[in-house]
mmCIF file of C-alpha atoms in Angstrom:
data_model
loop_
_atom_site.group_PDB
_atom_site.id
_atom_site.type_symbol
_atom_site.label_atom_id
_atom_site.label_comp_id
_atom_site.label_asym_id
_atom_site.label_seq_id
_atom_site.Cartn_x
_atom_site.Cartn_y
_atom_site.Cartn_z
ATOM 1 C CA MET P 16 -0.337 -0.066 -0.127
ATOM 2 C CA ILE P 17 3.160 2.453 0.982
ATOM 3 C CA LEU P 18 4.458 1.798 -2.034
ATOM 4 C CA ALA P 19 1.518 2.209 -4.020
ATOM 5 C CA ALA P 20 1.101 5.528 -2.945
ATOM 6 C CA LEU P 21 4.817 6.361 -3.657
ATOM 7 C CA PHE P 22 4.559 5.257 -6.993
ATOM 8 C CA LEU P 23 1.500 7.642 -7.120
ATOM 9 C CA LEU P 24 3.107 10.310 -5.637
ATOM 10 C CA TRP P 25 5.923 10.011 -7.880
ATOM 11 C CA SER P 26 3.806 9.714 -11.031
ATOM 12 C CA VAL P 27 2.188 12.906 -10.134
ATOM 13 C CA ALA P 28 5.595 14.712 -9.877
ATOM 14 C CA ALA P 29 7.655 13.491 -12.860
ATOM 15 C CA PRO P 30 5.347 14.418 -16.140
ATOM 16 C CA LEU P 31 5.259 12.043 -18.923
ATOM 17 C CA GLN P 32 5.569 9.227 -16.911
ATOM 18 C CA ALA P 33 2.606 6.674 -16.876
ATOM 19 C CA PRO P 34 -0.344 6.813 -16.624
ATOM 20 C CA TRP P 35 -0.201 10.861 -17.685
ATOM 21 C CA ARG P 36 -0.644 11.686 -21.270
ATOM 22 C CA GLU P 37 0.720 15.117 -22.438
ATOM 23 C CA VAL P 38 -1.838 17.350 -23.642
ATOM 24 C CA ALA P 39 0.203 20.328 -24.370
ATOM 25 C CA PRO P 40 3.931 22.026 -22.950
ATOM 26 C CA GLY P 41 3.611 21.442 -19.043
ATOM 27 C CA ILE P 42 -0.221 20.365 -19.601
ATOM 28 C CA GLU P 43 -1.066 16.392 -18.924
ATOM 29 C CA THR P 44 -4.469 14.252 -18.315
ATOM 30 C CA ALA P 45 -5.447 11.020 -16.943
ATOM 31 C CA THR P 46 -8.085 9.285 -15.744
ATOM 32 C CA ALA P 47 -8.707 9.199 -11.796
ATOM 33 C CA ALA P 48 -8.585 5.406 -11.616
ATOM 34 C CA ASP P 49 -5.278 4.964 -13.491
ATOM 35 C CA LEU P 50 -4.397 7.758 -10.488
ATOM 36 C CA GLY P 51 -5.646 5.005 -7.635
ATOM 37 C CA GLY P 52 -9.107 6.776 -7.083
ATOM 38 C CA ASP P 53 -12.055 4.558 -8.201
ATOM 39 C CA ALA P 54 -12.733 3.670 -11.319
ATOM 40 C CA ASN P 55 -16.795 3.564 -10.639
ATOM 41 C CA TRP P 56 -16.560 7.978 -10.720
ATOM 42 C CA ALA P 57 -15.177 7.327 -14.374
ATOM 43 C CA ALA P 58 -13.332 10.708 -14.070
ATOM 44 C CA LYS P 59 -10.613 12.779 -15.375
ATOM 45 C CA VAL P 60 -8.062 14.589 -13.941
ATOM 46 C CA LEU P 61 -6.072 17.897 -16.322
ATOM 47 C CA LEU P 62 -2.588 18.466 -14.517
ATOM 48 C CA VAL P 63 -1.754 22.161 -15.410
ATOM 49 C CA ASP P 64 1.827 23.708 -15.257
ATOM 50 C CA PRO P 65 0.760 27.512 -14.749
ATOM 51 C CA HIS P 66 4.237 28.705 -16.274
ATOM 52 C CA LEU P 67 2.871 26.853 -18.923
ATOM 53 C CA ALA P 68 -0.776 28.247 -19.475
ATOM 54 C CA THR P 69 -3.150 30.588 -18.055
ATOM 55 C CA PHE P 70 -6.332 30.215 -16.654
ATOM 56 C CA ALA P 71 -9.614 32.598 -17.330
ATOM 57 C CA VAL P 72 -13.025 32.593 -15.577
ATOM 58 C CA ARG P 73 -15.766 33.413 -18.231
ATOM 59 C CA PHE P 74 -19.574 33.666 -16.926
ATOM 60 C CA ASP P 75 -22.365 34.241 -19.696
ATOM 61 C CA PRO P 76 -25.832 34.134 -18.237
ATOM 62 C CA GLN P 77 -27.361 32.490 -21.530
ATOM 63 C CA LYS P 78 -25.396 29.754 -20.860
ATOM 64 C CA PRO P 79 -23.423 28.699 -23.575
ATOM 65 C CA THR P 80 -23.084 24.862 -24.060
ATOM 66 C CA LEU P 81 -19.852 23.441 -24.239
ATOM 67 C CA ALA P 82 -19.650 23.508 -28.167
ATOM 68 C CA GLN P 83 -20.328 26.852 -28.119
ATOM 69 C CA TRP P 84 -18.022 28.025 -25.491
ATOM 70 C CA ARG P 85 -15.411 25.802 -27.561
ATOM 71 C CA GLN P 86 -16.370 27.922 -30.922
ATOM 72 C CA ARG P 87 -15.965 31.312 -28.527
ATOM 73 C CA TYR P 88 -12.727 29.882 -27.381
ATOM 74 C CA PRO P 89 -11.123 27.762 -29.965
ATOM 75 C CA GLY P 90 -7.709 28.488 -28.409
ATOM 76 C CA ALA P 91 -8.629 26.660 -25.568
ATOM 77 C CA VAL P 92 -6.331 23.688 -24.468
ATOM 78 C CA ALA P 93 -9.518 22.678 -22.101
ATOM 79 C CA ILE P 94 -12.408 23.965 -20.412
ATOM 80 C CA ALA P 95 -13.995 23.007 -17.173
ATOM 81 C CA ASN P 96 -17.301 24.325 -15.646
ATOM 82 C CA GLY P 97 -17.402 26.591 -12.668
ATOM 83 C CA SER P 98 -18.343 27.237 -9.360
ATOM 84 C CA PHE P 99 -22.489 27.253 -8.852
ATOM 85 C CA TYR P 100 -24.990 29.682 -10.228
ATOM 86 C CA SER P 101 -28.063 30.819 -9.143
ATOM 87 C CA ALA P 102 -31.373 31.338 -11.443
ATOM 88 C CA ASP P 103 -33.777 33.320 -9.355
ATOM 89 C CA ALA P 104 -37.249 35.102 -11.302
ATOM 90 C CA GLY P 105 -35.411 33.766 -14.297
ATOM 91 C CA GLU P 106 -32.408 35.933 -13.985
ATOM 92 C CA VAL P 107 -29.141 33.729 -14.154
ATOM 93 C CA ARG P 108 -26.201 34.779 -11.476
ATOM 94 C CA PRO P 109 -23.143 32.958 -10.141
ATOM 95 C CA THR P 110 -24.118 32.234 -6.782
ATOM 96 C CA CYS P 111 -20.672 33.379 -5.333
ATOM 97 C CA ASP P 112 -18.898 36.392 -6.478
ATOM 98 C CA ILE P 113 -16.313 36.197 -9.447
ATOM 99 C CA VAL P 114 -13.737 38.005 -10.815
ATOM 100 C CA GLN P 115 -14.004 38.527 -15.088
ATOM 101 C CA GLU P 116 -11.488 40.305 -17.213
ATOM 102 C CA GLY P 117 -10.746 42.506 -14.083
ATOM 103 C CA ARG P 118 -14.396 43.349 -12.860
ATOM 104 C CA LYS P 119 -15.920 41.562 -9.966
ATOM 105 C CA LEU P 120 -19.501 40.469 -10.648
ATOM 106 C CA LYS P 121 -21.520 40.135 -7.277
ATOM 107 C CA GLY P 122 -22.944 36.902 -6.589
ATOM 108 C CA ALA P 123 -26.269 35.907 -5.833
ATOM 109 C CA GLY P 124 -25.771 34.954 -2.334
ATOM 110 C CA CYS P 125 -22.511 33.054 -0.886
ATOM 111 C CA LEU P 126 -21.519 33.326 2.677
ATOM 112 C CA ARG P 127 -20.471 30.246 3.832
ATOM 113 C CA GLN P 128 -17.678 29.539 6.106
ATOM 114 C CA ASP P 129 -16.196 26.546 3.833
ATOM 115 C CA ALA P 130 -15.394 28.766 0.798
ATOM 116 C CA LEU P 131 -12.254 29.115 -1.100
ATOM 117 C CA TRP P 132 -11.521 31.917 -3.558
ATOM 118 C CA PHE P 133 -9.507 30.266 -6.104
ATOM 119 C CA GLY P 134 -7.033 33.292 -7.983
ATOM 120 C CA ALA P 135 -6.383 32.352 -11.944
ATOM 121 C CA ARG P 136 -5.185 35.392 -13.125
ATOM 122 C CA GLN P 137 -3.311 37.855 -11.446
ATOM 123 C CA ARG P 138 -3.581 41.552 -12.809
ATOM 124 C CA GLU P 139 -0.794 42.915 -14.970
ATOM 125 C CA ALA P 140 1.748 44.445 -12.776
ATOM 126 C CA LYS P 141 3.497 47.782 -13.683
ATOM 127 C CA PRO P 142 6.767 47.026 -15.138
ATOM 128 C CA ILE P 143 9.537 45.838 -12.196
ATOM 129 C CA ALA P 144 12.723 43.757 -11.821
ATOM 130 C CA GLN P 145 11.867 40.429 -12.550
ATOM 131 C CA SER P 146 12.538 37.973 -9.512
ATOM 132 C CA THR P 147 11.749 34.905 -8.245
ATOM 133 C CA VAL P 148 9.128 36.022 -5.763
ATOM 134 C CA ALA P 149 7.546 38.420 -7.803
ATOM 135 C CA ALA P 150 6.871 35.508 -10.429
ATOM 136 C CA ALA P 151 5.855 33.389 -7.592
ATOM 137 C CA SER P 152 3.571 36.044 -6.723
ATOM 138 C CA ARG P 153 1.839 35.648 -10.037
ATOM 139 C CA THR P 154 0.545 32.557 -9.992
ATOM 140 C CA PRO P 155 -2.875 30.843 -9.498
ATOM 141 C CA ARG P 156 -3.492 29.888 -5.768
ATOM 142 C CA PHE P 157 -6.371 29.609 -3.240
ATOM 143 C CA PHE P 158 -7.243 32.117 -0.269
ATOM 144 C CA PRO P 159 -10.102 31.951 2.596
ATOM 145 C CA PRO P 160 -12.539 34.395 1.605
ATOM 146 C CA PRO P 161 -11.122 36.495 4.601
ATOM 147 C CA ASP P 162 -7.675 36.864 2.557
ATOM 148 C CA PHE P 163 -8.800 37.558 -0.977
ATOM 149 C CA HIS P 164 -8.450 41.074 -2.985
ATOM 150 C CA PRO P 165 -10.018 40.846 -5.329
ATOM 151 C CA ASP P 166 -8.689 44.098 -7.223
ATOM 152 C CA GLN P 167 -5.496 42.428 -7.410
ATOM 153 C CA TRP P 168 -6.793 39.742 -9.826
ATOM 154 C CA ASN P 169 -7.555 39.570 -13.117
ATOM 155 C CA ASP P 170 -9.640 36.422 -12.873
ATOM 156 C CA ALA P 171 -10.713 34.550 -9.944
ATOM 157 C CA LEU P 172 -13.846 32.343 -8.764
ATOM 158 C CA LYS P 173 -14.788 31.309 -5.327
ATOM 159 C CA SER P 174 -16.653 28.261 -4.671
ATOM 160 C CA PHE P 175 -17.535 25.203 -1.593
ATOM 161 C CA PRO P 176 -17.301 23.262 0.199
ATOM 162 C CA THR P 177 -13.243 23.369 0.917
ATOM 163 C CA LEU P 178 -12.366 20.028 -0.373
ATOM 164 C CA VAL P 179 -9.046 20.315 0.887
ATOM 165 C CA ARG P 180 -6.602 22.654 3.000
ATOM 166 C CA GLY P 181 -2.854 22.652 3.751
ATOM 167 C CA GLY P 182 -2.776 19.473 2.363
ATOM 168 C CA ALA P 183 -5.345 17.681 4.782
ATOM 169 C CA PRO P 184 -9.083 16.663 3.836
ATOM 170 C CA ALA P 185 -11.251 18.976 4.659
ATOM 171 C CA CYS P 186 -14.253 17.781 3.765
ATOM 172 C CA SER P 187 -15.955 15.829 6.333
ATOM 173 C CA GLY P 188 -19.376 16.836 6.941
ATOM 174 C CA ALA P 189 -22.565 14.346 7.185
ATOM 175 C CA HIS P 190 -24.771 15.993 4.771
ATOM 176 C CA TYR P 191 -23.263 18.032 1.742
ATOM 177 C CA CYS P 192 -19.770 16.073 1.924
ATOM 178 C CA ALA P 193 -21.386 12.437 2.350
ATOM 179 C CA GLU P 194 -23.545 13.371 -0.711
ATOM 180 C CA SER P 195 -23.150 10.929 -3.849
ATOM 181 C CA SER P 196 -23.297 13.252 -7.135
ATOM 182 C CA ARG P 197 -21.289 14.014 -10.200
ATOM 183 C CA THR P 198 -18.317 16.026 -8.746
ATOM 184 C CA ALA P 199 -15.787 18.483 -10.263
ATOM 185 C CA ALA P 200 -12.970 19.889 -8.192
ATOM 186 C CA ILE P 201 -9.795 22.342 -8.520
ATOM 187 C CA GLY P 202 -6.834 21.926 -6.740
ATOM 188 C CA GLN P 203 -3.194 23.048 -6.060
ATOM 189 C CA LEU P 204 0.010 20.433 -5.775
ATOM 190 C CA ARG P 205 2.644 21.324 -3.540
ATOM 191 C CA ASP P 206 4.812 22.470 -6.765
ATOM 192 C CA GLY P 207 2.199 24.959 -7.415
ATOM 193 C CA ARG P 208 0.324 23.049 -10.417
ATOM 194 C CA ILE P 209 -3.331 23.177 -10.759
ATOM 195 C CA LEU P 210 -5.230 19.965 -10.947
ATOM 196 C CA LEU P 211 -8.902 19.848 -12.574
ATOM 197 C CA PHE P 212 -10.929 17.013 -11.509
ATOM 198 C CA ALA P 213 -14.623 16.171 -13.111
ATOM 199 C CA SER P 214 -16.517 12.861 -12.749
ATOM 200 C CA GLN P 215 -18.847 11.207 -14.787
ATOM 201 C CA TRP P 216 -20.943 9.063 -12.456
ATOM 202 C CA PRO P 217 -21.571 10.030 -9.079
ATOM 203 C CA ALA P 218 -18.773 10.211 -6.398
ATOM 204 C CA VAL P 219 -19.254 10.657 -2.731
ATOM 205 C CA ARG P 220 -17.121 14.310 -2.052
ATOM 206 C CA ARG P 221 -15.328 13.525 1.121
ATOM 207 C CA ASP P 222 -13.931 10.192 -0.885
ATOM 208 C CA VAL P 223 -12.851 12.663 -3.398
ATOM 209 C CA ALA P 224 -10.891 14.864 -0.785
ATOM 210 C CA ARG P 225 -9.430 12.062 1.058
ATOM 211 C CA TRP P 226 -8.078 10.982 -2.351
ATOM 212 C CA LEU P 227 -6.877 14.115 -3.814
ATOM 213 C CA ALA P 228 -4.611 14.807 -0.401
ATOM 214 C CA GLU P 229 -4.036 11.636 0.357
ATOM 215 C CA THR P 230 -3.010 9.548 -2.774
ATOM 216 C CA LEU P 231 -2.219 12.806 -4.894
ATOM 217 C CA GLY P 232 -0.757 14.931 -2.792
ATOM 218 C CA VAL P 233 -2.985 18.266 -3.274
ATOM 219 C CA MET P 234 -2.568 20.806 -1.060
ATOM 220 C CA ASP P 235 -5.680 22.921 -1.351
ATOM 221 C CA ALA P 236 -8.700 21.977 -2.964
ATOM 222 C CA VAL P 237 -12.164 23.327 -3.518
ATOM 223 C CA ASN P 238 -15.719 21.703 -4.966
ATOM 224 C CA LEU P 239 -17.178 23.502 -8.400
ATOM 225 C CA ASP P 240 -20.705 23.200 -9.352
ATOM 226 C CA GLY P 241 -21.482 19.162 -9.857
ATOM 227 C CA GLY P 242 -24.156 17.039 -11.295
ATOM 228 C CA PRO P 243 -25.282 17.453 -14.960
ATOM 229 C CA GLU P 244 -22.654 20.513 -14.590
ATOM 230 C CA ALA P 245 -19.430 18.746 -13.981
ATOM 231 C CA THR P 246 -17.477 19.300 -17.103
ATOM 232 C CA LEU P 247 -14.064 18.813 -18.077
ATOM 233 C CA ALA P 248 -13.055 18.803 -21.991
ATOM 234 C CA LEU P 249 -9.912 18.837 -23.712
ATOM 235 C CA LYS P 250 -9.294 20.630 -26.828
ATOM 236 C CA GLY P 251 -9.737 18.340 -30.684
ATOM 237 C CA GLU P 252 -11.150 15.850 -27.827
ATOM 238 C CA PRO P 253 -15.149 14.922 -29.528
ATOM 239 C CA LEU P 254 -17.875 15.836 -27.384
ATOM 240 C CA GLU P 255 -18.866 11.937 -26.674
ATOM 241 C CA ASP P 256 -15.677 11.795 -25.079
ATOM 242 C CA ALA P 257 -15.820 14.668 -22.445
ATOM 243 C CA VAL P 258 -16.765 14.165 -19.204
ATOM 244 C CA GLY P 259 -20.165 16.315 -19.203
ATOM 245 C CA THR P 260 -23.602 16.554 -20.175
ATOM 246 C CA TYR P 261 -24.510 16.991 -23.691
ATOM 247 C CA GLY P 262 -26.212 19.923 -24.628
ATOM 248 C CA ARG P 263 -26.180 21.257 -21.094
ATOM 249 C CA GLY P 264 -26.097 24.924 -20.305
ATOM 250 C CA LEU P 265 -22.662 26.252 -18.923
ATOM 251 C CA PRO P 266 -23.227 29.849 -17.718
ATOM 252 C CA LEU P 267 -19.713 29.840 -15.485
ATOM 253 C CA VAL P 268 -16.197 28.279 -16.721
ATOM 254 C CA LEU P 269 -12.735 27.912 -16.236
ATOM 255 C CA LEU P 270 -10.833 27.914 -19.507
ATOM 256 C CA VAL P 271 -7.101 26.595 -19.960
ATOM 257 C CA LEU P 272 -5.404 28.813 -22.397
ATOM 258 C CA PRO P 273 -1.765 28.662 -23.970
ATOM 259 C CA PRO P 274 0.338 31.483 -21.981
#
């Protein structure tokens, strides 16, 4: 068991070792089952080096389908669903606040204590002398709500519940975390790489949280919208091979774009 776990961790840390398949430079994919996850999830994982790709958060209340998002962003290496949305009185809004192209969009209501912000793309700073510290400060990362400053980010989203925090599983409640449904999540490894996860079939969120932390070594992760919205599609992949629901409207997506 220990040897198997060490092998999986080594696989994550070493690009292009089985079972990872390169999608684009710095971007790799594998099935969750090949990484020690439950095969019944029928889940896909994408691992992204943030120095070789950029992330963007996009919201459209008209709820474009995956095919329509692909037409809009043909260069996207991958498209995943974002956080939750609300449709009260026919008005489609993000449930939690988001930042899109430097503008903060107010959510319908999201005061959960177990939420996390994912800072996807920081605002361009004024030209300064480049340094390792400066470069690191611009990479995507996670924040508890009190520590997030939307004016510093070009794209960001807030979601819930937290699945992993500080390398430990954090989703252990008896209700939402114990439910079984199609699940999507975004997390970050210790080396800064970003991990996207989506399942085609139901998964118990606390089981996913434990697997992310204990098997893959994820340091922070947050749940994204699940159920029929759970989506992870790679560029050039036939729609029927993507994780998702064919023809489903996706008002909020996370794009993985070339640098």
